[in-house]
Coordinates of C-alpha atoms in Angstrom, one line a residue:
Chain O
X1377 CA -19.8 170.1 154.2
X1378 CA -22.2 172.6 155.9
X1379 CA -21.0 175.4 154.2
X1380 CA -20.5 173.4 150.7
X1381 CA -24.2 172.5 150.8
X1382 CA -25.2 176.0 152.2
X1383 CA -23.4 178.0 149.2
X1384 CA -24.8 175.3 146.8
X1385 CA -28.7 176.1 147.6
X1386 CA -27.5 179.9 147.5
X1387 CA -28.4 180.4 144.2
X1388 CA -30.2 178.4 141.1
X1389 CA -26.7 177.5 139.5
X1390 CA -23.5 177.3 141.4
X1391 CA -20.1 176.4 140.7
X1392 CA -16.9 175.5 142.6
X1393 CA -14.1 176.3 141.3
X1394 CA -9.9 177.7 141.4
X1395 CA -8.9 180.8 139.9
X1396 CA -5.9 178.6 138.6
X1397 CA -8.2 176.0 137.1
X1398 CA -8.6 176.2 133.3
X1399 CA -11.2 173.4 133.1
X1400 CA -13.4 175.4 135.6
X1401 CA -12.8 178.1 133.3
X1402 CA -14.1 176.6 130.6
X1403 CA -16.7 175.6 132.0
X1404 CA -17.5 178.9 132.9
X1405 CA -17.2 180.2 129.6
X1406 CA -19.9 177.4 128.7
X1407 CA -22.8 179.1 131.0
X1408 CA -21.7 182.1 129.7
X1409 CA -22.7 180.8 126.1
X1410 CA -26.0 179.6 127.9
X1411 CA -26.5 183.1 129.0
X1412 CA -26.4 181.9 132.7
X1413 CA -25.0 183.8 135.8
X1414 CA -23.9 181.1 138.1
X1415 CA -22.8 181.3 141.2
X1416 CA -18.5 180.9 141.4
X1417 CA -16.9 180.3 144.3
X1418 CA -13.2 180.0 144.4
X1419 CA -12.2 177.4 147.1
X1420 CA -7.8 178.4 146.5
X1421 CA -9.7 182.0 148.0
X1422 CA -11.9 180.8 150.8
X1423 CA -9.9 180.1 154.0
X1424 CA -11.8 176.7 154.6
X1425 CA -11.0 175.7 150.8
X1426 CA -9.3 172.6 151.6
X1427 CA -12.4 171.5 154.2
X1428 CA -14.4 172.0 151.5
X1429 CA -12.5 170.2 148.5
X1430 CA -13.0 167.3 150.4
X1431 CA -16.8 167.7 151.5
X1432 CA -16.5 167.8 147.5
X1433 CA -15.1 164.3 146.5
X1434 CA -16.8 162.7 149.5
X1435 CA -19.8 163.8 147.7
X1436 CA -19.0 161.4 144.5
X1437 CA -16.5 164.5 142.4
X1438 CA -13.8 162.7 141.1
X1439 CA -12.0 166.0 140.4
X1440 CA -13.3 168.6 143.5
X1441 CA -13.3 171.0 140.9
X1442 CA -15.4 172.2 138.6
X1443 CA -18.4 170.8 140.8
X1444 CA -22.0 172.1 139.7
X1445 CA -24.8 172.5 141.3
X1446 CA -28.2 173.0 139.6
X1447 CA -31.3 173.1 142.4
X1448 CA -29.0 172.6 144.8
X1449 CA -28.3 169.5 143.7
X1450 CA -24.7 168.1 142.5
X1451 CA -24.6 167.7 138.4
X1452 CA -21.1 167.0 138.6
X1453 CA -17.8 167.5 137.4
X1454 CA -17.2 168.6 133.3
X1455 CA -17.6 165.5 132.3
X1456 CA -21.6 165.5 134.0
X1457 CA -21.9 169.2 132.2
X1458 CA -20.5 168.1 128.7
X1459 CA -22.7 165.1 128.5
X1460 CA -25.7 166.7 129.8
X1461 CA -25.3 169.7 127.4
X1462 CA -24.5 167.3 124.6
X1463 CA -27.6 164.9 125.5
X1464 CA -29.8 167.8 125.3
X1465 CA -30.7 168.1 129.0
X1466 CA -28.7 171.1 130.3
X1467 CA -30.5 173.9 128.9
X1468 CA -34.0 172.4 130.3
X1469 CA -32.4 172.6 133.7
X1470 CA -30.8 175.8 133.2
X1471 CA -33.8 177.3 131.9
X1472 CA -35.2 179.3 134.9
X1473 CA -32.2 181.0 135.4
X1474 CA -31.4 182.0 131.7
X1475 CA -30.8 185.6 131.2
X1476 CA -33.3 187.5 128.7
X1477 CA -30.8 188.2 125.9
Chain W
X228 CA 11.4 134.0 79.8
X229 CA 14.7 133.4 80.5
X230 CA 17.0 131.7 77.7
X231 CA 20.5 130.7 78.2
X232 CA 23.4 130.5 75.5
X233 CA 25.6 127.7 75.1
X234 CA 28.8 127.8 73.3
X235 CA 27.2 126.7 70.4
X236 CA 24.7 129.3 70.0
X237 CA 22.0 127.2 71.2
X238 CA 19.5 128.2 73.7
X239 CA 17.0 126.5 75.4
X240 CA 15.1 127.8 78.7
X241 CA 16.5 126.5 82.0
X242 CA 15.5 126.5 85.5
X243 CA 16.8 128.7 88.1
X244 CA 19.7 126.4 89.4
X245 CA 20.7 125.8 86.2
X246 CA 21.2 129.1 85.4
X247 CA 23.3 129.6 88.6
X248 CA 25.8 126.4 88.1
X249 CA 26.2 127.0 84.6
X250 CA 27.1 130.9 85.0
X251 CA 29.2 130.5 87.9
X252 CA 31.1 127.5 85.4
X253 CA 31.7 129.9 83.0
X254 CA 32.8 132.1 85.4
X255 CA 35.6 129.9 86.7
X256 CA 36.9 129.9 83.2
X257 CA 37.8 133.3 82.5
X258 CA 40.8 133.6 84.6
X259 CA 40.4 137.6 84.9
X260 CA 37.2 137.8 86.2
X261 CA 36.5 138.6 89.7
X262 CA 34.7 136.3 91.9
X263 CA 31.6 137.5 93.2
X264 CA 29.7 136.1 96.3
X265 CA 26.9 134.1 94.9
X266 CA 24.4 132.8 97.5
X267 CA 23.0 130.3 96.1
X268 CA 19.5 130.4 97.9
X269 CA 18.5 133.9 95.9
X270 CA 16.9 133.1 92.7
X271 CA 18.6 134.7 90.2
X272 CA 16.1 136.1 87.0
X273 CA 16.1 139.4 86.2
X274 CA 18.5 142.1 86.6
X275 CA 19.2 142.7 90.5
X276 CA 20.8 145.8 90.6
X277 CA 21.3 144.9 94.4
X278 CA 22.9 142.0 93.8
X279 CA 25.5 143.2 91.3
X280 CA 27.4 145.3 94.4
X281 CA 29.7 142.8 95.6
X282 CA 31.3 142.6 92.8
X283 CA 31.7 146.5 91.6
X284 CA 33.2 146.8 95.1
X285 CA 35.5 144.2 94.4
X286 CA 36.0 146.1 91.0
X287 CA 36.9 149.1 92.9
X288 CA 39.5 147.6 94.7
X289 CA 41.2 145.6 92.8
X290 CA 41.1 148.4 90.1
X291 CA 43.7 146.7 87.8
X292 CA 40.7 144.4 87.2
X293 CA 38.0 146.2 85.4
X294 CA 35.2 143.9 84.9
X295 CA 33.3 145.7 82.5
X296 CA 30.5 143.3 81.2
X297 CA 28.1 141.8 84.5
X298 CA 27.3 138.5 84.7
X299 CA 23.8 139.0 84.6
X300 CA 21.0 136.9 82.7
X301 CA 19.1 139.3 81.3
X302 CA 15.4 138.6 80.9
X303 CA 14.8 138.0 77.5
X304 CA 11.3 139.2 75.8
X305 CA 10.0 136.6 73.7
X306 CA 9.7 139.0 71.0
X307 CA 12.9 139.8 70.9
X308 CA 15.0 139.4 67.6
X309 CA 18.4 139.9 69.2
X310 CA 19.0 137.9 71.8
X311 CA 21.8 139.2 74.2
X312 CA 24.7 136.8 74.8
X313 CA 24.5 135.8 78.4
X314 CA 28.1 134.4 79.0
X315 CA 30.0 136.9 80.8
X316 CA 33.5 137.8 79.9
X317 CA 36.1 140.2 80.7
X318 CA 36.5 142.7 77.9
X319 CA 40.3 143.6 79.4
X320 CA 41.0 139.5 78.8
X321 CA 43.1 139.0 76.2
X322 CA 41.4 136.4 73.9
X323 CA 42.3 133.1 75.7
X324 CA 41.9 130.0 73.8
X325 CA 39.3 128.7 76.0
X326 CA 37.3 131.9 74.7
X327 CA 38.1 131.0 71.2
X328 CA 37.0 127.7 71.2
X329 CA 40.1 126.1 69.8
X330 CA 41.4 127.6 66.6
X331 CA 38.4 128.1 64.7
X332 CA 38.4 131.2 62.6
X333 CA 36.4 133.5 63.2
X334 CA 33.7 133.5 61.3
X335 CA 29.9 135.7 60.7
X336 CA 28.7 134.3 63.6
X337 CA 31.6 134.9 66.4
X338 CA 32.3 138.3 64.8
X339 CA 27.9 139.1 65.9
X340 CA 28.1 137.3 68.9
X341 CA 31.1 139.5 70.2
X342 CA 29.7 142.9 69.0
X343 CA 26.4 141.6 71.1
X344 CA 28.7 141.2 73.3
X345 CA 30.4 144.5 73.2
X346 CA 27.1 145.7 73.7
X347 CA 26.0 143.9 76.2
X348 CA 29.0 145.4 78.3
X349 CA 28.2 149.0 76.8
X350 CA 24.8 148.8 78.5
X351 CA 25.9 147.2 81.6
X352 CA 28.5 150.0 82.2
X353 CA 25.5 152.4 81.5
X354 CA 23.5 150.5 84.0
X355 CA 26.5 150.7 86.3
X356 CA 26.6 154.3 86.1
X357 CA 23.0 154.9 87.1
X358 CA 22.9 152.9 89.7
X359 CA 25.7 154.6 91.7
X360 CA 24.2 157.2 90.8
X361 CA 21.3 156.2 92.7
X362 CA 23.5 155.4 95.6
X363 CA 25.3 158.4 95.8
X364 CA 21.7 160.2 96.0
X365 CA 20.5 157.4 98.6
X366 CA 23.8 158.3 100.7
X367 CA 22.9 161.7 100.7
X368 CA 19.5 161.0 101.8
X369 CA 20.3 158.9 104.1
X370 CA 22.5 161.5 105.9
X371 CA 20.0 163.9 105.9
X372 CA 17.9 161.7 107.3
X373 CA 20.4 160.9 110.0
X374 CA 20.6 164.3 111.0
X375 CA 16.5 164.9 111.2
X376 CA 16.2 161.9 113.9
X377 CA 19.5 163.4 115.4
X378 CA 17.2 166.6 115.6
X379 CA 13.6 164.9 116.5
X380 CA 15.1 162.9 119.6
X381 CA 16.9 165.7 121.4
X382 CA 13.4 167.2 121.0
X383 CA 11.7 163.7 122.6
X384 CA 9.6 163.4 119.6
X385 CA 8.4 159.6 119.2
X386 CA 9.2 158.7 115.6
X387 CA 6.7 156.6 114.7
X388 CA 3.9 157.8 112.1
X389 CA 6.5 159.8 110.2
X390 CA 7.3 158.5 106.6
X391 CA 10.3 156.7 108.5
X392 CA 9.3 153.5 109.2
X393 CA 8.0 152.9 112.5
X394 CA 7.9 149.7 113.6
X395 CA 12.3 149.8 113.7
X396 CA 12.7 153.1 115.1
X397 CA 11.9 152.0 118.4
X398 CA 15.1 152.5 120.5
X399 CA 15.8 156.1 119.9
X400 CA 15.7 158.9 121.9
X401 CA 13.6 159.4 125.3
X402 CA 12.0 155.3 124.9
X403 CA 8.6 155.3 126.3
X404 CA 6.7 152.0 126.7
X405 CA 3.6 153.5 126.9
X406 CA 4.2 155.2 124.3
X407 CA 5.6 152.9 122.2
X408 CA 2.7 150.2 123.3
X409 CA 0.3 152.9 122.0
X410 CA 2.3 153.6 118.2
X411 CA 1.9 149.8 118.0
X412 CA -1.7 149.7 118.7
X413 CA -2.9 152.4 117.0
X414 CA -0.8 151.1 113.8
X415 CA -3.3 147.6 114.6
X416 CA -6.2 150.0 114.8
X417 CA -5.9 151.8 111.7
X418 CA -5.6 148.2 109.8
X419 CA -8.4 147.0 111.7
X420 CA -10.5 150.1 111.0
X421 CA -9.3 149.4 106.9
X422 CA -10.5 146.3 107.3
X423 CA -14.1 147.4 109.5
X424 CA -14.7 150.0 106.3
X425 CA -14.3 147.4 103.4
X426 CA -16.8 145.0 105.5
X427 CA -19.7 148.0 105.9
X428 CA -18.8 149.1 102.1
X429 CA -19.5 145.6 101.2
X430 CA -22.8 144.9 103.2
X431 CA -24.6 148.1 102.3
X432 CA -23.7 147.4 98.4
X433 CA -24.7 143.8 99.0
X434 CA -28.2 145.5 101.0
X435 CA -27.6 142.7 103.7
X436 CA -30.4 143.0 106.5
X437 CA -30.7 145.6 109.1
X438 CA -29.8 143.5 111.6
X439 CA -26.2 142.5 110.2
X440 CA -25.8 145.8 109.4
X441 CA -26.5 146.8 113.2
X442 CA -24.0 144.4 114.3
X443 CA -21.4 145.8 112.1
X444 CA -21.9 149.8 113.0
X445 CA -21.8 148.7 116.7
X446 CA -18.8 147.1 116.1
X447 CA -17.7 150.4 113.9
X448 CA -19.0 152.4 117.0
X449 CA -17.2 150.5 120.0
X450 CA -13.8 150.6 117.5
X451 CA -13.6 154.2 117.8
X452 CA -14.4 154.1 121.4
X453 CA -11.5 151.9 121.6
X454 CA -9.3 154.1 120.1
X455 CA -10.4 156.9 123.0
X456 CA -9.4 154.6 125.5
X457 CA -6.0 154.3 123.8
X458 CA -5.6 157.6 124.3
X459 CA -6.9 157.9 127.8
X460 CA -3.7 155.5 128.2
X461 CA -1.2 157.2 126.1
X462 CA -2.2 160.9 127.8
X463 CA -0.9 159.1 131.4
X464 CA 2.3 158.0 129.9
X465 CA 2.9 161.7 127.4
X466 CA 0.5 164.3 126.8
X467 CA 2.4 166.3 124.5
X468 CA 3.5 163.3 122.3
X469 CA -0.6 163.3 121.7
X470 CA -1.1 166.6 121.5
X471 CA 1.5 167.1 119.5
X472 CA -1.0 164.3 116.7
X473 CA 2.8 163.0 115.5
X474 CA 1.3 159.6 115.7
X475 CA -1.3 160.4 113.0
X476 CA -0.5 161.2 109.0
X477 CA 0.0 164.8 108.3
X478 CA -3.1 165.6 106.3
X479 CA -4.9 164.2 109.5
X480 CA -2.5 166.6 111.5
X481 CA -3.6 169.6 110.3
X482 CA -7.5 169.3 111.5
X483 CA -5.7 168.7 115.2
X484 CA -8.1 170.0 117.5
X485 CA -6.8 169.1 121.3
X486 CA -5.9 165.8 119.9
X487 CA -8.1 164.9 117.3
X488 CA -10.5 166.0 115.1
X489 CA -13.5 168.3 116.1
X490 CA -16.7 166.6 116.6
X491 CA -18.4 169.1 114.8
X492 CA -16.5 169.1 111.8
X493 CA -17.4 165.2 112.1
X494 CA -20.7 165.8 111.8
X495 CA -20.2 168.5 108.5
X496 CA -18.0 165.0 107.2
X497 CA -20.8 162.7 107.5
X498 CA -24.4 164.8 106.5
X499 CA -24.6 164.6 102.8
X500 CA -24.3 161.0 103.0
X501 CA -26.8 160.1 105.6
X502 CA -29.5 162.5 103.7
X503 CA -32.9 162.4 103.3
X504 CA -33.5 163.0 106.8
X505 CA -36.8 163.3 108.9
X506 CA -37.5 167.1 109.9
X507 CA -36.9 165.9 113.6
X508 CA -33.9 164.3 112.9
X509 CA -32.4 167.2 111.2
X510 CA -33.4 169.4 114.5
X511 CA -32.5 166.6 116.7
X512 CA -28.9 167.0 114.4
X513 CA -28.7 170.9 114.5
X514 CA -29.1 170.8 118.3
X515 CA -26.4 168.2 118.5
X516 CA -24.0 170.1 116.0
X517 CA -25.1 173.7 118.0
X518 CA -24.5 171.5 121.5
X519 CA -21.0 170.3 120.3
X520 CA -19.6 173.6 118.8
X521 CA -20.3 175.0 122.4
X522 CA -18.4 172.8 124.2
X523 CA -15.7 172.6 121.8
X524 CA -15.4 176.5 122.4
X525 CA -16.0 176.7 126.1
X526 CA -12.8 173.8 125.9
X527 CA -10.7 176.2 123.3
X528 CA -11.0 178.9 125.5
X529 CA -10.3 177.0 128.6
X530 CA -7.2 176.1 126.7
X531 CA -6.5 179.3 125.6
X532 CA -6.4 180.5 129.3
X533 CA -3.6 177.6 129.9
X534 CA -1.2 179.0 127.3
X535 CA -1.7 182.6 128.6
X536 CA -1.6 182.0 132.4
X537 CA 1.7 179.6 131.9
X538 CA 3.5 182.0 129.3
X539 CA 2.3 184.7 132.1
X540 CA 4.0 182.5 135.0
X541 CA 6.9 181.6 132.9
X542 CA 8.0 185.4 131.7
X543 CA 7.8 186.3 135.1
X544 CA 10.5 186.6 137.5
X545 CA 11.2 183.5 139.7
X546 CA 11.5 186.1 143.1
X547 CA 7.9 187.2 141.8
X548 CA 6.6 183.5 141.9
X549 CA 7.8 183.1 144.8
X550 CA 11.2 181.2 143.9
X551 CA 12.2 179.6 141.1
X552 CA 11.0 175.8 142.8
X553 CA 7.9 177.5 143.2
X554 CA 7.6 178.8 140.4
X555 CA 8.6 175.4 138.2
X556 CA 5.9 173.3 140.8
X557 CA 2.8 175.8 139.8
X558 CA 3.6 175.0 136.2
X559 CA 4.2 171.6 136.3
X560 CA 0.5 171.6 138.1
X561 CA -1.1 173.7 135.0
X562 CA 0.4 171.4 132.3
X563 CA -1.1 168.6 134.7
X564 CA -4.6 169.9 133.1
X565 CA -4.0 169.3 129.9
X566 CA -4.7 165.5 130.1
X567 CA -8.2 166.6 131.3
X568 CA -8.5 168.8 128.1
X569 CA -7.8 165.7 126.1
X570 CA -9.8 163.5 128.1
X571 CA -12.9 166.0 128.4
X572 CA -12.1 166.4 124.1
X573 CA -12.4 162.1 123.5
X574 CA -15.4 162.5 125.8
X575 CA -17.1 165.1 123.4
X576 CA -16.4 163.0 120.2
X577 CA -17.7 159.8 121.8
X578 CA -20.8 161.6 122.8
X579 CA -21.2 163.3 119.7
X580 CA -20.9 159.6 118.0
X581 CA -23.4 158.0 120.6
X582 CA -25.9 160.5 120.0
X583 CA -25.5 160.2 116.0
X584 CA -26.0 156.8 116.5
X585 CA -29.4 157.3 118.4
X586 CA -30.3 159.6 116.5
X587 CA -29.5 158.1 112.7
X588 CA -31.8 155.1 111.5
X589 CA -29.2 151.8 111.6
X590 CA -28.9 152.4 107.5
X591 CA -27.9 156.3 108.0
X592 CA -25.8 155.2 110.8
X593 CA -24.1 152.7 108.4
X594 CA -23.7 154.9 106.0
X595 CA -22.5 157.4 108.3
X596 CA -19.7 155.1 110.0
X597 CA -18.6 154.5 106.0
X598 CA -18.2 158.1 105.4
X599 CA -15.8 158.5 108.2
X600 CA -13.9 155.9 107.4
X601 CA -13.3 157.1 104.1
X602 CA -12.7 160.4 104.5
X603 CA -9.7 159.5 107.2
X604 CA -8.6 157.0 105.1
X605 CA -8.5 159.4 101.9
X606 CA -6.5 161.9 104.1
X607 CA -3.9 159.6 104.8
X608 CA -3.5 158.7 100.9
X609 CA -3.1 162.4 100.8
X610 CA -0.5 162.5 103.6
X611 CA 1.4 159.9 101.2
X612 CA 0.8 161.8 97.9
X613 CA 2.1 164.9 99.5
X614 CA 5.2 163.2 101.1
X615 CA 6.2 161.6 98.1
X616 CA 5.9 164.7 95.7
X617 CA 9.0 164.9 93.8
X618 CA 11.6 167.6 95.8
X619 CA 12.3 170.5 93.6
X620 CA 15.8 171.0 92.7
X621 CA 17.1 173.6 95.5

């Protein structure tokens, strides 16, 4: 959980995720689109992946991955992403770390 | 209006019955006509084509008995100068004297009524014709028919919103409650959303108050959020049968965007009816429309990565994937995702609708709710057109 938290402050935007997961990958490609670097780590690469999949749902993901973090704080799962972006309140909080285009 | 002949020449309009007992006396009569099964519970009026089979299949095997003329009572137009003798008899019958009425001779009037007569056979012979010409067609179909369900089950494809009708096709193949529970519902939905349209239709033209109105796009709202939850079921039960959109008309089909239509094109659908619109709601609208199209992509390409890795996986060599068990387990896991992609694609169109709705004044929103339903239902009038265009000769 440690680590989970630790990883999450490491940067402005950070996702967990699976190399095998197409859902984290597309929501990937969706920062991309926002011009945002985020943060990916893999957990089916990290040697304490499973420890941390489940410091993940105890923290309220339904699916461990794709979690986001934004402040260091958990947004969610896609479902959090796509309704914040659709809402009109992602890009405010992605803001700081947009890239110049 | 239907006349009956006597032997006199007399007619007079009778009821239904009557029209049965008295044909089925003169039947009884002629001694070389065939008996028919008459069921006496269906009215008899016009010409039945249907009903005439019975008896050519007798005909067709007892083929020393040609029964040329039917026993039909012709519907007679009131107009009509010649009426058409509706006593049956066998043209093969040598004239009996129950035919000839005693010994009278013949005279102007029995020498008209039997060329009406040989007429009246002529025409039913042509009718005859045609219609097994129609079942020889219908035989063929059907066959063909027969072998495209053959096909579609060993391929697990749910027949139901095909031109087939769906509601008896129920057994074949893989059967699939969930499945089938969702065919039936959606067919409810559809009417229901039929129904929903011609209500809004109505109270906008009837400028009913805002408030009624509001009532009825929240009820036009929470309908197609019903339908997402539908779906949510149906994606446990078979993904692919959703995917697939075989339980939607084919017009509606071709816009299939991970099971449904695009929210964005949604929003193209509905704009020129909910214009004029306020500066900030057309901004509020672009950013909605922008917000949308990104998703919908970062989704595409997330299913485009699916198709890839799997084909990838699949083309490779089992030893490669570490056994062929190991292999068949990683790609049961990918197809696993799929229902999320059709999950996380309902969530986008519900979102998309909720926003529309906060965004919209209750009239636009009306208005709005009215243009999609339209525009589905006039693609599945097309979907009808387009199945029932006439096949051209091979």
């Amino acid at each position: 959980m440690e680590k989970v938290m630790r990883l999450a402050s490491e940067k402005g935007v950070v996702i967990f995720s699976k190399s095998s997961c197409c859902l984290c990958y597309a929501v990937k490609i969706l920062f991309q689109e926002l011009r945002v670097n985020p943060g990916v780590y893999e957990l089916d690469q990290d040697p304490e992946g499973r420890e941390m999949e489940k410091a993940l749902t105890r923290l309220g993901c339904n699916a461990p991955v794709p979690a986001v973090f934004i402040d260091g704080k958990l947004v969610g799962s896609t479902n959090e992403v796509m309704s914040l972006h659709l809402s009109g309140n992602l890009i405010p909080l992605l803001k700081p770390y947009q890239n110049l285009s | 209006m239907v006349l009956a002949f006597d032997r006199n020449g007399y007619s007079n309009p009778i009821s239904q019955r009557e029209m049965q007992t008295t044909k089925r006396r003169f039947i009884s009569e002629s001694e070389h006509v065939v008996r028919a099964q008459f069921t006496t519970s269906r009215p008899m009026g016009i010409y039945e084509p249907f009903r005439q089979v019975p008896m050519w299949k007798n005909t067709f095997e007892n083929d020393h008995i040609l029964f040329a003329s039917t026993s039909t009572i012709v519907d007679v137009e009131p107009n009509q100068e010649n009426k058409v003798d509706v006593i049956s008899r066998a043209s093969t019958a040598p004239p009996s004297s129950n035919e000839q009425e005693g010994n009278k001779p013949l005279d102007d009037k029995v020498q008209r009524r039997l060329a009406q007569n040989r007429e009246a056979a002529r025409k039913s012979r042509l009718r005859k014709k045609a219609y097994v010409q129609q079942l020889e067609t219908s035989r063929l179909k059907l066959a063909q028919i027969e072998q495209e369900l053959d096909r579609a089950r060993k391929q697990g494809v749910y027949l139901g919103s095909t031109s087939l009708s769906s509601s008896h096709i129920g057994n074949f193949g893989t059967l699939n409650s969930g499945i089938t529970t969702f065919e039936m519902e959606y067919g409810y939905w559809v009417e229901e959303q039929h129904r929903q349209n011609s209500e809004l239709r109505n109270a906008l033209q009837a400028r009913v108050t805002d408030v009624e109105l509001s009532m009825l796009v929240e009820s036009g709202l929470n309908h197609y959020y019903n339908l997402f939850r539908l779906k949510e079921d149906a994606a446990k039960s078979d993904i692919f049968y959703l995917m697939s959109g075989i339980w939607r008309t084919s017009a509606e089909r071709f816009f299939l965007w991970i099971g449904g239509f695009r929210p964005s094109e949604l929003l193209n659908v509905v704009m020129p009816h909910i214009e004029p619109l306020s500066d900030q709601q057309v901004a509020k609208v672009n950013t909605l429309r922008q917000s949308s199209q990104q998703a919908e992509d970062a989704l595409t390409q997330g299913i485009d990565k699916l198709h890839q890795t799997l084909a990838l996986s699949m083309a490779s060599d089992p030893m490669s994937e570490g056994g062929y068990d190991c292999q068949m387990a990683s790609a049961v896991e990918k197809l696993e995702a799929l229902e999320s992609f059709v999950n996380q694609a309902d969530h986008l169109r519900q979102q998309t609708m909720r926003h529309m709705s906060r965004i919209l004044t209750t009239h636009q929103a009306a208005r709005a709710l009215l243009a999609l339903g339209e525009f589905f239902h006039r693609l599945q009038a097309l979907s009808s057109l387009w199945a029932a265009r006439p096949c051209e000769p091979a």
